mmCIF file of C-alpha atoms and ligand atoms in Angstrom:
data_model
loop_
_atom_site.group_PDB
_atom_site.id
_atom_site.type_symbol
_atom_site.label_atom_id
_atom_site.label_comp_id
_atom_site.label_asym_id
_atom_site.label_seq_id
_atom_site.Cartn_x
_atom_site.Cartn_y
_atom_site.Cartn_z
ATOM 1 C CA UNK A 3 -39.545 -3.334 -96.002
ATOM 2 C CA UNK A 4 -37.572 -1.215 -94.070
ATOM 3 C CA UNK A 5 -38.421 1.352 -92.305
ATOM 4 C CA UNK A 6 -34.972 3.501 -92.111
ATOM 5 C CA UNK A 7 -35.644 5.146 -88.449
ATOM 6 C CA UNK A 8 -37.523 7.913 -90.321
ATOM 7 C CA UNK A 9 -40.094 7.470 -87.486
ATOM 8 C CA UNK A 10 -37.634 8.709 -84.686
ATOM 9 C CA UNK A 11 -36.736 12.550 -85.335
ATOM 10 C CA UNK A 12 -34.563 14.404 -83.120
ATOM 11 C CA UNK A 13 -36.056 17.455 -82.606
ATOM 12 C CA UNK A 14 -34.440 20.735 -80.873
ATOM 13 C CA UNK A 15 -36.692 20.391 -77.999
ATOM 14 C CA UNK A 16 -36.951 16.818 -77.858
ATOM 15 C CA UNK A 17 -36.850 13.175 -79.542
ATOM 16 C CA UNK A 18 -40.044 12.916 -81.538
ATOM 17 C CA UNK A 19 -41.138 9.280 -81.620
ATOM 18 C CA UNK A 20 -43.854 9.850 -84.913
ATOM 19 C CA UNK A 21 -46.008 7.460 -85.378
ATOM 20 C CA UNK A 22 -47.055 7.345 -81.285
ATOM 21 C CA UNK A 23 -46.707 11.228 -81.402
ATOM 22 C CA UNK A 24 -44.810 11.010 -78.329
ATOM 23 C CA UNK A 25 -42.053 13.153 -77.268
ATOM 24 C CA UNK A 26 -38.856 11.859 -75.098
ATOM 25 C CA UNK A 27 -37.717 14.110 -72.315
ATOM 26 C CA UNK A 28 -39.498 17.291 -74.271
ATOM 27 C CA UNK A 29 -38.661 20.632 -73.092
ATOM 28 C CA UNK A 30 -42.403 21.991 -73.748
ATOM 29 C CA UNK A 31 -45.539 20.790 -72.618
ATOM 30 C CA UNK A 32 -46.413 18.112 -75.229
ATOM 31 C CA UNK A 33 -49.883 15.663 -75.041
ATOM 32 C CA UNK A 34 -47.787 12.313 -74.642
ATOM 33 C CA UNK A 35 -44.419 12.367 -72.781
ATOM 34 C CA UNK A 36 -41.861 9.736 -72.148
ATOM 35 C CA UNK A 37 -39.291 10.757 -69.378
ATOM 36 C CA UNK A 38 -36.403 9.083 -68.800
ATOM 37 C CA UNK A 39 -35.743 10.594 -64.838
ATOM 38 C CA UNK A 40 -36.546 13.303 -62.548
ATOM 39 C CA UNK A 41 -34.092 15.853 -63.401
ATOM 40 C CA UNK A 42 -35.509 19.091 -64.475
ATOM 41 C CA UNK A 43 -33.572 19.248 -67.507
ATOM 42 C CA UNK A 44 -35.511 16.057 -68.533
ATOM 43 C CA UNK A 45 -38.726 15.697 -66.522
ATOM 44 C CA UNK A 46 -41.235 18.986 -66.782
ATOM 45 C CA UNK A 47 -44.557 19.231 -65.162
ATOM 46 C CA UNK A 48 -47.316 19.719 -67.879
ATOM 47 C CA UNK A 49 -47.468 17.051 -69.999
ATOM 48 C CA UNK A 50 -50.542 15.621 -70.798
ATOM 49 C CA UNK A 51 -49.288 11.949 -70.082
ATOM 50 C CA UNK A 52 -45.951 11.644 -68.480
ATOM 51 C CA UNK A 53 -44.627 7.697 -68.967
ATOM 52 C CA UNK A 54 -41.858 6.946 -66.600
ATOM 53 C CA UNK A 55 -40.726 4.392 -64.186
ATOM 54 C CA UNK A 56 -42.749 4.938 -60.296
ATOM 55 C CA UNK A 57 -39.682 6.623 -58.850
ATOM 56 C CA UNK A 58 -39.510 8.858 -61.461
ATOM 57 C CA UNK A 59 -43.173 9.747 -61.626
ATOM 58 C CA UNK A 60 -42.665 10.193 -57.566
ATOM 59 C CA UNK A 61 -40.023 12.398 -57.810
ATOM 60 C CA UNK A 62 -42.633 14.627 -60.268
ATOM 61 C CA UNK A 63 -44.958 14.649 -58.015
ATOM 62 C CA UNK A 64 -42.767 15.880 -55.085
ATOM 63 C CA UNK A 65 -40.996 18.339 -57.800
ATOM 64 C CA UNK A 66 -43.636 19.578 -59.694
ATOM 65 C CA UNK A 67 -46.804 18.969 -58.255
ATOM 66 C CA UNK A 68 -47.808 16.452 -61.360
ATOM 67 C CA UNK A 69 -50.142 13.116 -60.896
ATOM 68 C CA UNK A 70 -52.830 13.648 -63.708
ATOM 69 C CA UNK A 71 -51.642 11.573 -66.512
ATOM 70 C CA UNK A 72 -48.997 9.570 -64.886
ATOM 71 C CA UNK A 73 -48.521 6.119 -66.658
ATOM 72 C CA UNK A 74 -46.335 4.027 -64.202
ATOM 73 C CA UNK A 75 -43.395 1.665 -65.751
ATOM 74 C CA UNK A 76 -41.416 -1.222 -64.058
ATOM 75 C CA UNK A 77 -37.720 -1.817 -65.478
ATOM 76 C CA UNK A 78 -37.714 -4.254 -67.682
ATOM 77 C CA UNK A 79 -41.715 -4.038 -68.934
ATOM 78 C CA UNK A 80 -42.648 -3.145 -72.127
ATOM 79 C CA UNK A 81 -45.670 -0.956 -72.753
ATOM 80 C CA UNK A 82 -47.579 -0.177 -76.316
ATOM 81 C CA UNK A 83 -47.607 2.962 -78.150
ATOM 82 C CA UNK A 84 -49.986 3.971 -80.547
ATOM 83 C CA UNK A 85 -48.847 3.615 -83.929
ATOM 84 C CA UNK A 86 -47.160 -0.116 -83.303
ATOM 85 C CA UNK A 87 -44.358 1.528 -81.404
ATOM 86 C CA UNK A 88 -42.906 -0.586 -77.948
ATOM 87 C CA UNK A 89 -41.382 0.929 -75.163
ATOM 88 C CA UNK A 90 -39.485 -0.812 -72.479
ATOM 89 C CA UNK A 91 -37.893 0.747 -69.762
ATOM 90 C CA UNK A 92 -34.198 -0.383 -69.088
ATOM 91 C CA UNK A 93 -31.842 0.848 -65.840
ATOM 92 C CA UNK A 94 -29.633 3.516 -66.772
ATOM 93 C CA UNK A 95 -27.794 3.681 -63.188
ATOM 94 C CA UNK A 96 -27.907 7.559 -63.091
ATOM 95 C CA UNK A 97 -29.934 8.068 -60.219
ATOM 96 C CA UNK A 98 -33.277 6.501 -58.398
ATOM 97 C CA UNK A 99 -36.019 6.063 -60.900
ATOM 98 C CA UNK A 100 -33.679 6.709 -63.947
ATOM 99 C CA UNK A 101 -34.112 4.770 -67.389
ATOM 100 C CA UNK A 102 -32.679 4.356 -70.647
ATOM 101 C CA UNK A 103 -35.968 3.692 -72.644
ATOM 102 C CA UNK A 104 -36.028 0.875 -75.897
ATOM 103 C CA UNK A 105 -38.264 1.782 -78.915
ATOM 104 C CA UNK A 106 -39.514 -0.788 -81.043
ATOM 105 C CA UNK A 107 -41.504 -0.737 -84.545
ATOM 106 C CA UNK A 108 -41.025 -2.262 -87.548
ATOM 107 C CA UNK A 109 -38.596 -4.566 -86.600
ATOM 108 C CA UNK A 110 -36.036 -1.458 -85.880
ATOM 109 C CA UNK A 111 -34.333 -0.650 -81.964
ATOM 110 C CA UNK A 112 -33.668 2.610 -80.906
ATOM 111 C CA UNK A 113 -32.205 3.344 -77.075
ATOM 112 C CA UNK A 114 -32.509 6.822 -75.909
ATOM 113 C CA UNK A 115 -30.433 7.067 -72.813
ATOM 114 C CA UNK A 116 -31.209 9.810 -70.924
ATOM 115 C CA UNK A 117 -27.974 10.212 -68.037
ATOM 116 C CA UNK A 118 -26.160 7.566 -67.517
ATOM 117 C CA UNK A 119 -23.204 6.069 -65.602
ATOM 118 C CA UNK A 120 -21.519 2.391 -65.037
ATOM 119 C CA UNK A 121 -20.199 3.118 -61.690
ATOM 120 C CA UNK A 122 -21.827 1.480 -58.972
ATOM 121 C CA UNK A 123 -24.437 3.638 -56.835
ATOM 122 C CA UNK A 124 -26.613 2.539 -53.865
ATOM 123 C CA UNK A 125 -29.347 3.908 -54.770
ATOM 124 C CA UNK A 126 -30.357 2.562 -57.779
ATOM 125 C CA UNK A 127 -29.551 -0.688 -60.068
ATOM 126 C CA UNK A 128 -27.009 -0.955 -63.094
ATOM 127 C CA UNK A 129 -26.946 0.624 -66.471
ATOM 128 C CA UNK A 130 -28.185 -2.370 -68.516
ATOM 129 C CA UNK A 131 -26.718 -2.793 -71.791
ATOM 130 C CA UNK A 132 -29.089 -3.676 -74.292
ATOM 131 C CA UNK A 133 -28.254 -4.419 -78.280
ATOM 132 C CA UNK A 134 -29.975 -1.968 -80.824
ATOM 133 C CA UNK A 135 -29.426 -0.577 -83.949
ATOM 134 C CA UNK A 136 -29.596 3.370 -83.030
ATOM 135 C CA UNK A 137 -27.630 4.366 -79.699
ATOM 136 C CA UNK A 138 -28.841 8.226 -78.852
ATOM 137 C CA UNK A 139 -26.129 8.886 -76.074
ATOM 138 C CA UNK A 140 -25.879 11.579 -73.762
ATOM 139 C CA UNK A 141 -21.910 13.617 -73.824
ATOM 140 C CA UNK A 142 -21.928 15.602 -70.271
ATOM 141 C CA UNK A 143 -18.306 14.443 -69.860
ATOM 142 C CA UNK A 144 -17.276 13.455 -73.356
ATOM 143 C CA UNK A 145 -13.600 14.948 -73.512
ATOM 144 C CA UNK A 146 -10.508 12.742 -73.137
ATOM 145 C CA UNK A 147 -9.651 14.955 -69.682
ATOM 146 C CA UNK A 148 -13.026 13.369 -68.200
ATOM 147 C CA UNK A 149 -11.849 10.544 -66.453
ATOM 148 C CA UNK A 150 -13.466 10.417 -62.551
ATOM 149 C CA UNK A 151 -11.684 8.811 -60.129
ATOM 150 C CA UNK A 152 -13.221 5.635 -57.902
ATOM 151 C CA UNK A 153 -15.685 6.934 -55.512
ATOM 152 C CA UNK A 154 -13.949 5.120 -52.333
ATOM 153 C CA UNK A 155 -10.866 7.310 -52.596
ATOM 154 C CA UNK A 156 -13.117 10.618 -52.731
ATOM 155 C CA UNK A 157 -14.948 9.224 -49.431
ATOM 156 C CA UNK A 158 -11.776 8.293 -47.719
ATOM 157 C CA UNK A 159 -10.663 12.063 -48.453
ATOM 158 C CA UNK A 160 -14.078 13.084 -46.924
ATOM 159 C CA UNK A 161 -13.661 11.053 -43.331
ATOM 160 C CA UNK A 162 -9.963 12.131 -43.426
ATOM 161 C CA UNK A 163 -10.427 15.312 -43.351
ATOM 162 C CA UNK A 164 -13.042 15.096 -40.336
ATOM 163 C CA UNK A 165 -10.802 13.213 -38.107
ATOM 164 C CA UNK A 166 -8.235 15.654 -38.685
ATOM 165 C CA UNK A 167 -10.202 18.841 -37.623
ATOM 166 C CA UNK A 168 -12.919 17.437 -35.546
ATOM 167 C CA UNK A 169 -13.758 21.161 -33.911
ATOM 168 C CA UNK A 170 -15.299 21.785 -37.750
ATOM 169 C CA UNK A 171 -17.764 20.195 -39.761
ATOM 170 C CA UNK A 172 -17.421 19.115 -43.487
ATOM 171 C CA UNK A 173 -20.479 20.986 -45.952
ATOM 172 C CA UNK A 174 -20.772 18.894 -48.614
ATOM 173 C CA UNK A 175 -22.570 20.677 -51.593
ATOM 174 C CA UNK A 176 -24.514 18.377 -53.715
ATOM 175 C CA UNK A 177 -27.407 18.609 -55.881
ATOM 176 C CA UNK A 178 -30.825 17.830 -54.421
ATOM 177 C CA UNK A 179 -31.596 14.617 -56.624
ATOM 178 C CA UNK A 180 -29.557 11.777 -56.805
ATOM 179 C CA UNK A 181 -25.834 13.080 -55.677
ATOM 180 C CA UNK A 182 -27.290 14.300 -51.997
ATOM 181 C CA UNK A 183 -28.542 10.793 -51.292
ATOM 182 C CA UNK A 184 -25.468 9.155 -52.990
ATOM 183 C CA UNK A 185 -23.117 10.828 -51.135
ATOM 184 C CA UNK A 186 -25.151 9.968 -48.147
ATOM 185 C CA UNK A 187 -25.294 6.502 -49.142
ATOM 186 C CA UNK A 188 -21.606 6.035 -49.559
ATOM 187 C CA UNK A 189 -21.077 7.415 -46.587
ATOM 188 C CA UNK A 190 -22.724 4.588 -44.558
ATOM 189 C CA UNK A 191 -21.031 2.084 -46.602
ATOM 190 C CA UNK A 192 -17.629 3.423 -45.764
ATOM 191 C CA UNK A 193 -18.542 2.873 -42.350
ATOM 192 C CA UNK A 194 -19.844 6.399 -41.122
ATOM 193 C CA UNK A 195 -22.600 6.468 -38.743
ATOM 194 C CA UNK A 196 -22.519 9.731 -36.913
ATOM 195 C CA UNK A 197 -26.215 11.372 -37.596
ATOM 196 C CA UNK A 198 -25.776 13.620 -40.997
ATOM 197 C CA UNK A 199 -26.830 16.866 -41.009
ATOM 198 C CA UNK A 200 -29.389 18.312 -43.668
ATOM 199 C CA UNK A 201 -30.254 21.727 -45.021
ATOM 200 C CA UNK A 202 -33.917 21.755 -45.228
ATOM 201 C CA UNK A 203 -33.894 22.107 -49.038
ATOM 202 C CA UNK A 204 -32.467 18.676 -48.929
ATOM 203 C CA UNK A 205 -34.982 17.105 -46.607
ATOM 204 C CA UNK A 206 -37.949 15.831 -48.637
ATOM 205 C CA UNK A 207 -36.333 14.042 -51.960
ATOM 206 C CA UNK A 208 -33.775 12.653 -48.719
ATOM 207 C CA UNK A 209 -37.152 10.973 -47.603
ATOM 208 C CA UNK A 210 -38.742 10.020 -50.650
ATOM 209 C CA UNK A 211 -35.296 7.798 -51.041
ATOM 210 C CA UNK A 212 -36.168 6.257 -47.981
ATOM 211 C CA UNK A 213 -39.499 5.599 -48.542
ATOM 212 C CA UNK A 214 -38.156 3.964 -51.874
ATOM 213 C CA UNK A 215 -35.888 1.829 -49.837
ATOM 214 C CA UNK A 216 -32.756 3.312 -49.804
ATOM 215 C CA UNK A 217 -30.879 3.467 -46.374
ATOM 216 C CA UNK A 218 -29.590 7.193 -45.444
ATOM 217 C CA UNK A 219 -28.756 5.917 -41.558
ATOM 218 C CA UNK A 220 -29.763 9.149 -39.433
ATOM 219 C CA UNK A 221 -30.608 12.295 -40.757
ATOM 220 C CA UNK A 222 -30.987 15.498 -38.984
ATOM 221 C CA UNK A 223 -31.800 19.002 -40.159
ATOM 222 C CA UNK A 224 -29.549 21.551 -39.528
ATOM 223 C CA UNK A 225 -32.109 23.961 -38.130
ATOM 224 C CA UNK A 226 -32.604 21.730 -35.188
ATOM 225 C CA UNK A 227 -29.323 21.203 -34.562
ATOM 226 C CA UNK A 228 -27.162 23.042 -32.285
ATOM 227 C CA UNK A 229 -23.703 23.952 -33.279
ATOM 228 C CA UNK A 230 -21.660 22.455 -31.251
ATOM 229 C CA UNK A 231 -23.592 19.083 -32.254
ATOM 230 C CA UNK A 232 -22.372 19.436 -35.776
ATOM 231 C CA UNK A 233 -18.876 18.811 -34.646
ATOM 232 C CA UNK A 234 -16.673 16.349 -36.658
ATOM 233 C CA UNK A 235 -19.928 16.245 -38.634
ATOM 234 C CA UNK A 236 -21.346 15.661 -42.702
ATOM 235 C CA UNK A 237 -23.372 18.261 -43.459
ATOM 236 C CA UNK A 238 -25.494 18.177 -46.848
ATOM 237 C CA UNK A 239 -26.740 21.029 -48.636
ATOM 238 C CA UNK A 240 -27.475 22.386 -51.965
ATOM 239 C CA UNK A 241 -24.709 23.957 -53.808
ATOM 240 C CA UNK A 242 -26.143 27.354 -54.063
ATOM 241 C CA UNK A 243 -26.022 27.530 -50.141
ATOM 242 C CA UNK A 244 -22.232 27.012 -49.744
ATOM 243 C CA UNK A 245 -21.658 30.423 -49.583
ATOM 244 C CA UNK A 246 -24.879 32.020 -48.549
ATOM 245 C CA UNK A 247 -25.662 33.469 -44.755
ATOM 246 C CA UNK A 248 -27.072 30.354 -43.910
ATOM 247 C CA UNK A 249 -23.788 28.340 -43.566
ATOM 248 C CA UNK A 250 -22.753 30.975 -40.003
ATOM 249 C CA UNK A 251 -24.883 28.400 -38.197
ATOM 250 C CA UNK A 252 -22.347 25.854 -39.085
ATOM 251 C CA UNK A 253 -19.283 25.118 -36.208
ATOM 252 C CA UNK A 254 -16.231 26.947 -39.244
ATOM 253 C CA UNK A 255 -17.249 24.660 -41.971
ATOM 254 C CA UNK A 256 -14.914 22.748 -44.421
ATOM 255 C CA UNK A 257 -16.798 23.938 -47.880
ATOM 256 C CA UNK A 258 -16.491 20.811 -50.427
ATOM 257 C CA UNK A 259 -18.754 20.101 -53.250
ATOM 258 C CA UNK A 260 -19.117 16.464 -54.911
ATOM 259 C CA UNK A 261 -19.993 16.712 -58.198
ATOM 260 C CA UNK A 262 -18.184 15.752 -61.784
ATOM 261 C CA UNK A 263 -17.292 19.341 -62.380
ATOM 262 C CA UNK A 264 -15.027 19.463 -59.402
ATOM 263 C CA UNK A 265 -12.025 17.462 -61.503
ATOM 264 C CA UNK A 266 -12.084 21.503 -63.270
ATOM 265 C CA UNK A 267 -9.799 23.261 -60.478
ATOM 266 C CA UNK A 268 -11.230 26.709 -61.690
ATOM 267 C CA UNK A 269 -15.130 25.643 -60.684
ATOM 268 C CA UNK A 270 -14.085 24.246 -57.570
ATOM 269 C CA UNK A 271 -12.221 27.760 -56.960
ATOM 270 C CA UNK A 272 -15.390 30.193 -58.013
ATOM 271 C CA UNK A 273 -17.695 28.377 -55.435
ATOM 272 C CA UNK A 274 -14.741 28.999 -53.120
ATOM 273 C CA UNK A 275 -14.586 25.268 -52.921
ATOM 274 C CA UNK A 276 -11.507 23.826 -50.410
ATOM 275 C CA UNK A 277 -12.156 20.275 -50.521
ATOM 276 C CA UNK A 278 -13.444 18.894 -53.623
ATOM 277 C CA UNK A 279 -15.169 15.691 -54.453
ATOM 278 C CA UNK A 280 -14.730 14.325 -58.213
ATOM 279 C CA UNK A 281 -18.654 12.113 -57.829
ATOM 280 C CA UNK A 282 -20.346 11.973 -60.843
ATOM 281 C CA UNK A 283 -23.715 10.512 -61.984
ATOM 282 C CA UNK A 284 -22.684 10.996 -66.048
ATOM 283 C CA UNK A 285 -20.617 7.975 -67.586
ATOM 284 C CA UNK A 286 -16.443 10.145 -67.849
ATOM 285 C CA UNK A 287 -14.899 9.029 -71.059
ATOM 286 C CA UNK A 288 -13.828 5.828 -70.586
ATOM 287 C CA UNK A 289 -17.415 4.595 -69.621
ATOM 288 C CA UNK A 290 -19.052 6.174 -73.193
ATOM 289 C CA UNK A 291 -16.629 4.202 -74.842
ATOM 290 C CA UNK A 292 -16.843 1.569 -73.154
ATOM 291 C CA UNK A 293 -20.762 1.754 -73.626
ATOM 292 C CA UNK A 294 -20.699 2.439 -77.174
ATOM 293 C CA UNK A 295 -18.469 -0.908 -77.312
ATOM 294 C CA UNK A 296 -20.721 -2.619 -75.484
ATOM 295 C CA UNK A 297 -23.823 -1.984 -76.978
ATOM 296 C CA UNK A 298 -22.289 -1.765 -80.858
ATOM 297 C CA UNK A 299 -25.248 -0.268 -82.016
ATOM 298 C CA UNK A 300 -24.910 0.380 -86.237
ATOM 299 C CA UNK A 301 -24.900 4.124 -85.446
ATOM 300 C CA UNK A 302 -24.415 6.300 -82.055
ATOM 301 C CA UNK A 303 -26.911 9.776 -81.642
ATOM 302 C CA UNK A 304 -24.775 11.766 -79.588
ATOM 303 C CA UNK A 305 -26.206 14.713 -77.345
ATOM 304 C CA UNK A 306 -26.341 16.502 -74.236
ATOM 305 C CA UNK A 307 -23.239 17.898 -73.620
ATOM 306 C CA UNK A 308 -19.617 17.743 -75.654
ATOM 307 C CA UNK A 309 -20.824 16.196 -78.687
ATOM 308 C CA UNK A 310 -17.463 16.566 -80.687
ATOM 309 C CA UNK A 311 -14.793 14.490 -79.179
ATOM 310 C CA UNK A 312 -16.778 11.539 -79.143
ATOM 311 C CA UNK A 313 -18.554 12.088 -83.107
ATOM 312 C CA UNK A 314 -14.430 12.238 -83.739
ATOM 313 C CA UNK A 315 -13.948 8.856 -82.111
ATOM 314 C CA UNK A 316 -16.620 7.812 -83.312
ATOM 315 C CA UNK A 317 -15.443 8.501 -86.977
ATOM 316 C CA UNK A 318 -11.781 7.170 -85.946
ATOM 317 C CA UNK A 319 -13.157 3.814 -85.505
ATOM 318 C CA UNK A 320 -15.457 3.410 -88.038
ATOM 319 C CA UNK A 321 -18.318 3.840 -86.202
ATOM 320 C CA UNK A 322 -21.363 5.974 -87.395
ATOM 321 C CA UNK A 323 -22.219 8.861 -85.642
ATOM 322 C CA UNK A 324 -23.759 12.085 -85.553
ATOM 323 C CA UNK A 325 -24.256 14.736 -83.158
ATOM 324 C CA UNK A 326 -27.922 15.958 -81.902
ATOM 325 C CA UNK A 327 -28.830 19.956 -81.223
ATOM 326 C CA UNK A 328 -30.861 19.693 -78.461
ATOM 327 C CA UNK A 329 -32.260 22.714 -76.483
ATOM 328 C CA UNK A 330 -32.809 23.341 -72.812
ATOM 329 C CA UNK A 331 -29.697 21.039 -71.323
ATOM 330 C CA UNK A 332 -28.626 21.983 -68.375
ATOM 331 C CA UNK A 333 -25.261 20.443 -67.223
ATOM 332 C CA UNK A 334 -25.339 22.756 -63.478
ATOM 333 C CA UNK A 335 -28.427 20.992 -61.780
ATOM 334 C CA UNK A 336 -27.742 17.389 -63.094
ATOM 335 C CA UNK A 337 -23.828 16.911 -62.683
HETATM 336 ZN ZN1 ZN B 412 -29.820 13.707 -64.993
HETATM 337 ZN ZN1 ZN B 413 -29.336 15.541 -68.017
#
């Protein structure tokens, strides 16, 4: 007897998973919660039981001062839901912690993403494909134009441009969780092992990385550094203090930004951006194809961002789709 996927219902605040009465990545407070990752358009303090992987739960804790009701989840274990529903917990390769999360019952598979990319990234393992029957896929980046270039070419632009002004220092404007400690990551693996410089902001999710395992190489905070130190040097800090009075400590800073958005010349010119970094953590274009390819699912949810381009694709190859309203995205923290 089939059960038709009437017990997953998109919902404008959330994915509403019926018969467990939970609620993926709600943007209330809701009794059960699955979260997919720390970002705060996905992960809110609150809850009465927040299920996520450790990182993620971690990064909670540190964000929003949450532990009570935390229900931990390694990749790749399946827990049970009330109401004969499983839940496993699959890499999504977005940032630490981050997972696409696979709902069983009644013989029916459902995989609600979260963020996702297919890129590599240091700092936390692969987007698994996994076969199911309903795909519900974010869209940050789903428009033809979205196509991010390899991430060694935007790091070789990066160390260029401090060996040819080593008097200044590069400020790097990245968002706390995930891009900060990517950056940083990448950094080390093209070689670069000057100490980086940190706005305080930055500091503590910087540690929490480490203490997850993740190798940032030396880190220093800007407000013990001197300025002539900084010389020739990264700095990291969040993108709302680019342009603030805080950067007059730096020795005449380079402003870049690494985020997706930065392949948009006229958002890299309103944060009076002069050397920007196209680094994404959301799959461009090619990689949702790709994905929805991959995973061949009999119909794609599509949500999150530009939901059009990719329910037209969707249509042009025969493939089922339909497009999800849901509330409180927010494409400027999580780029
Ligand atoms: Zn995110
Ligand atoms: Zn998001």
């Amino acid at each position: 007897m089939p059960a038709n996927f009437s017990w997953i219902r998109p919902e404008p605040w959330g994915i509403h998973v019926v018969p467990a009465d939970c609620w993926i990545d709600p943007a209330r407070e809701v009794p059960h919660a699955l979260v997919t990752h720390g970002h705060a358009d996905h992960a809110r303090g609150g809850h009465g039981q927040t299920v996520a992987t450790p990182a993620t739960l971690a990064i909670m804790e540190l964000r929003y001062n949450t532990r009570e009701g935390a229900v931990p989840v390694e990749y790749g274990e399946t827990i049970r839901l009330p109401g004969g529903v499983d839940a496993t917990y699959l890499p999504a390769g977005h940032v630490l912690g981050s997972a696409q999360i696979l709902l069983e019952h009644a013989g029916e598979r459902v995989i609600v993403t979260g963020d996702y990319k297919r890129r590599h990234d240091p700092t936390c393992p692969p987007f698994q494909v996994t076969p199911c029957d309903i795909f519900i896929t974010e869209a940050t980046f789903g428009l033809p134009v979205f196509t991010h270039p390899p991430i060694e070419g935007e790091m070789a632009k990066l160390l260029q441009r401090l060996a040819d002004q080593p008097d200044r220092c590069v400020l790097v404007g990245a968002y706390a969780l995930g891009k900060a400690q990517r950056v940083i990551a990448e950094l080390r693996r093209a070689g670069h092992d000057r100490p980086v410089f940190l706005h305080g902001a930055l500091e503590r999710m910087c540690r929490l990385y480490e203490d997850w395992g993740i190798d940032l190489g030396e880190l220093r905070l800007v407000s013990d550094a001197k300025k002539d130190e900084m010389r020739g040097a990264v700095v990291m800090a969040p993108p709302s203090a680019l342009n603030d009075r805080w950067s007059r400590r730096l020795p005449d800073p380079v402003t870049s930004m690494a985020s997706g958005w930065m392949m948009v010349r006229q958002r890299a010119r309103q944060r009076g951006v002069e050397l920007p970094l196209i680094i994404s953590d959301h799959a461009d274009w090619p990689e949702l194809i790709r994905t929805i390819q991959e995973v061949n699912p009999q119909e794609s949810w599509i949500t999150h961002g530009r939901e059009e381009a990719l329910l037209r694709w969707c249509e042009l190859h025969q493939r089922k789709a339909r497009a999800l309203a849901l509330v409180g995205y927010d494409e400027d923290e999580d780029d």
